[in-house]
mmCIF file of C-alpha atoms in Angstrom:
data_model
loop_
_atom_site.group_PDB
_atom_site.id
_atom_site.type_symbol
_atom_site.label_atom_id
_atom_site.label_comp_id
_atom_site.label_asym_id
_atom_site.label_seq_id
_atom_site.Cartn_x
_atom_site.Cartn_y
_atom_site.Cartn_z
ATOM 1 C CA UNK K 35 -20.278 -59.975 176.496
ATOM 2 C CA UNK K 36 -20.275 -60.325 172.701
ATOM 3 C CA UNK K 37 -23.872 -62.298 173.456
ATOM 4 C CA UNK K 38 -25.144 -59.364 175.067
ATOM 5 C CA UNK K 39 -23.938 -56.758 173.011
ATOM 6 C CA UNK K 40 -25.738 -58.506 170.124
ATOM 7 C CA UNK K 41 -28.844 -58.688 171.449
ATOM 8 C CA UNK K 42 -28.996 -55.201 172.747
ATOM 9 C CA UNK K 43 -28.283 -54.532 168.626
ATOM 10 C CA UNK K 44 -31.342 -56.393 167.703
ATOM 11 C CA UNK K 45 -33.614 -55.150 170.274
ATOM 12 C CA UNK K 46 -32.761 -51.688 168.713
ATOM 13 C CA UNK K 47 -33.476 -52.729 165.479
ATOM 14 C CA UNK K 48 -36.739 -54.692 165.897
ATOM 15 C CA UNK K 49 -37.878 -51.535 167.952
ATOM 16 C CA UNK K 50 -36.836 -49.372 164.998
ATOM 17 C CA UNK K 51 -38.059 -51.976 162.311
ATOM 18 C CA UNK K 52 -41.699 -51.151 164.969
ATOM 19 C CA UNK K 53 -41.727 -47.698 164.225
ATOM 20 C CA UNK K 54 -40.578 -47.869 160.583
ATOM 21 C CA UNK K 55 -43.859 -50.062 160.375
ATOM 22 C CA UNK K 56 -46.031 -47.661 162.011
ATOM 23 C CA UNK K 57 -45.084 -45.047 159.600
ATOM 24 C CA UNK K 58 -45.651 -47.260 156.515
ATOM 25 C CA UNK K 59 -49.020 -47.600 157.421
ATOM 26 C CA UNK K 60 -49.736 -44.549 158.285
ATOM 27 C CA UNK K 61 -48.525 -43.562 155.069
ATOM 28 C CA UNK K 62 -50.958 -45.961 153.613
ATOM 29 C CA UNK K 63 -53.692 -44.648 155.038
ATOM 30 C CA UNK K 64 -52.906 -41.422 154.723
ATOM 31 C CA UNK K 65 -52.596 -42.372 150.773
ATOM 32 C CA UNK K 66 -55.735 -43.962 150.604
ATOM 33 C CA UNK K 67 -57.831 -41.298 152.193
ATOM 34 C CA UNK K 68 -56.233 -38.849 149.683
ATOM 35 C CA UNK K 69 -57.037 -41.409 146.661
ATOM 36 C CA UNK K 70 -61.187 -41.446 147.680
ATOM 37 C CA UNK K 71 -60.724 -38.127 148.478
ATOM 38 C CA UNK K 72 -59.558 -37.173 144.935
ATOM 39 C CA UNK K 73 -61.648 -39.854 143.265
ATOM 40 C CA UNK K 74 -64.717 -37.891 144.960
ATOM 41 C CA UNK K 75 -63.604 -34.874 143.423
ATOM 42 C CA UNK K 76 -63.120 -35.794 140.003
ATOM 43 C CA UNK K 77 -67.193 -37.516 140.128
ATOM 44 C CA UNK K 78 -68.273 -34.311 141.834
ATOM 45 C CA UNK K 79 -66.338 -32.126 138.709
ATOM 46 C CA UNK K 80 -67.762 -34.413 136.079
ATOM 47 C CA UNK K 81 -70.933 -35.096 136.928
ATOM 48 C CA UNK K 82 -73.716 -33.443 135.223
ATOM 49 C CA UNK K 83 -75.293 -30.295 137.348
ATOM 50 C CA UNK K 84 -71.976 -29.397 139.650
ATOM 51 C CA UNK K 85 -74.526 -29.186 142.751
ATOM 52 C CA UNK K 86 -72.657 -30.268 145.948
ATOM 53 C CA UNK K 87 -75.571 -31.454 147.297
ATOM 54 C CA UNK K 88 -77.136 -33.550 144.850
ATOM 55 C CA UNK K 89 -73.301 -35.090 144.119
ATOM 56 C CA UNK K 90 -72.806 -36.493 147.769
ATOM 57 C CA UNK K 91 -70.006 -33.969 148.734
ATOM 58 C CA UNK K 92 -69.267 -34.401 152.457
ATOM 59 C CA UNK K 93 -67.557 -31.644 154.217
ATOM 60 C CA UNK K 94 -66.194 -32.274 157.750
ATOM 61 C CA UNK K 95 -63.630 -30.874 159.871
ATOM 62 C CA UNK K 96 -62.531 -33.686 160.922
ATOM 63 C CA UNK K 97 -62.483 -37.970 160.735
ATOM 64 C CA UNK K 98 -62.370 -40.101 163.598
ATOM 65 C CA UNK K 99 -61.984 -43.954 163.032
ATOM 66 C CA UNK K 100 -62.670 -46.518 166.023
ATOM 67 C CA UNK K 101 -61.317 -50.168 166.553
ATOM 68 C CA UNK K 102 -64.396 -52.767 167.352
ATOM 69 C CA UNK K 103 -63.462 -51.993 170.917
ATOM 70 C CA UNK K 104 -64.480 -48.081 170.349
ATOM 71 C CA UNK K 105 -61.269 -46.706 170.627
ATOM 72 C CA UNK K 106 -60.309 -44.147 168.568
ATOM 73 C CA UNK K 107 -57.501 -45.507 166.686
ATOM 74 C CA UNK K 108 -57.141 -42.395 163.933
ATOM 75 C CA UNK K 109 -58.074 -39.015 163.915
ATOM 76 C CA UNK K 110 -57.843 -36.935 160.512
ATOM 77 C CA UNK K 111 -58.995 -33.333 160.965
ATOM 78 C CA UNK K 112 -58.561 -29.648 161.077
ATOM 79 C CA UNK K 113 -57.716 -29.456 163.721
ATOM 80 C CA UNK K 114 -56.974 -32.728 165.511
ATOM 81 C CA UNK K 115 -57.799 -32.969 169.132
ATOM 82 C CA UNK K 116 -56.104 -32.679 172.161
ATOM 83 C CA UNK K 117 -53.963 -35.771 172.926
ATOM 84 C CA UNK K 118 -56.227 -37.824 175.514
ATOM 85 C CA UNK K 119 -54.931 -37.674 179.096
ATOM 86 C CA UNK K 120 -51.511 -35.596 178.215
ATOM 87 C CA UNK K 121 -52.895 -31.904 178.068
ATOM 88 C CA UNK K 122 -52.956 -29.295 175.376
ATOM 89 C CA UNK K 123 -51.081 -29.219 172.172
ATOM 90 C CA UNK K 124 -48.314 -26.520 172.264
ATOM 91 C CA UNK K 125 -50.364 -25.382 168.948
ATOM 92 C CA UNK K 126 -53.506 -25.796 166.952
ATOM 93 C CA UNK K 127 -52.205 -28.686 164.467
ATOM 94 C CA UNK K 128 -53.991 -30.197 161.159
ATOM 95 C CA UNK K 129 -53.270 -33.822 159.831
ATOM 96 C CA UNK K 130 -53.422 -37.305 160.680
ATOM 97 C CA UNK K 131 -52.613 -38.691 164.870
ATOM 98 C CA UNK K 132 -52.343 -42.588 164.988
ATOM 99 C CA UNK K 133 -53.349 -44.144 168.464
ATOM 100 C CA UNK K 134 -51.950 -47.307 169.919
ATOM 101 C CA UNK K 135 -54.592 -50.069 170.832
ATOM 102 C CA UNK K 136 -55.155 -47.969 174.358
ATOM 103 C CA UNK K 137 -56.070 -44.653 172.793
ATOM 104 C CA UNK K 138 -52.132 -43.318 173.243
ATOM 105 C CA UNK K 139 -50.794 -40.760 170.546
ATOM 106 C CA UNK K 140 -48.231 -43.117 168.838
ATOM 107 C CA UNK K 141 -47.670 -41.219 165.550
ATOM 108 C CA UNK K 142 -48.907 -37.878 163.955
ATOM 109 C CA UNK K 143 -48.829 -36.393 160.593
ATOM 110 C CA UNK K 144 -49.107 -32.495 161.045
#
């Protein structure tokens, strides 16, 4: 019984150790889009002439990064999309969705 009990206790942590993952690296990337999105800034504010266009200023409403398979993995926008194959989104949301390796909404950042 104690066996059991044990291992029901480490299945809940590994699962929770899973998702504590998932939100580190979501985190990361989240971080690291904000970093070249602030380092574009600061070369579009210091460069000589201020012109978005000649400083390579890309405006989008939204990001959407593939695996080598084509599946969208992460979607950054404004707003993100619909969740594929589970309907509408109770509201229009902006931020980051994370997709598992079969295009499932794992983890969002709203």
């Amino acid at each position: 019984m104690a066996e059991q009990e044990l291992a029901a206790r480490i299945a809940v942590l590994e699962k929770s150790l899973r998702r504590a993952q998932l939100v580190q690296a979501g985190m990361l990337l989240f971080g690291a889009a904000a970093l070249v999105a602030a380092c574009t800034s600061l070369g579009a504010a210091t460069a000589p002439g201020g012109n978005q266009e000649r400083n390579g200023i890309v405006r989008a409403r939204g990001i959407i990064i593939t695996d080598e398979k084509g599946t969208e993995r992460i979607n950054i926008g404004a707003p993100v999309p619909d969740p594929p194959g589970a309907g509408e989104r109770v509201q229009e949301a902006t931020g980051m969705i994370i997709h598992d390796a079969n295009g499932k909404e794992r983890f969002g950042w709203e």
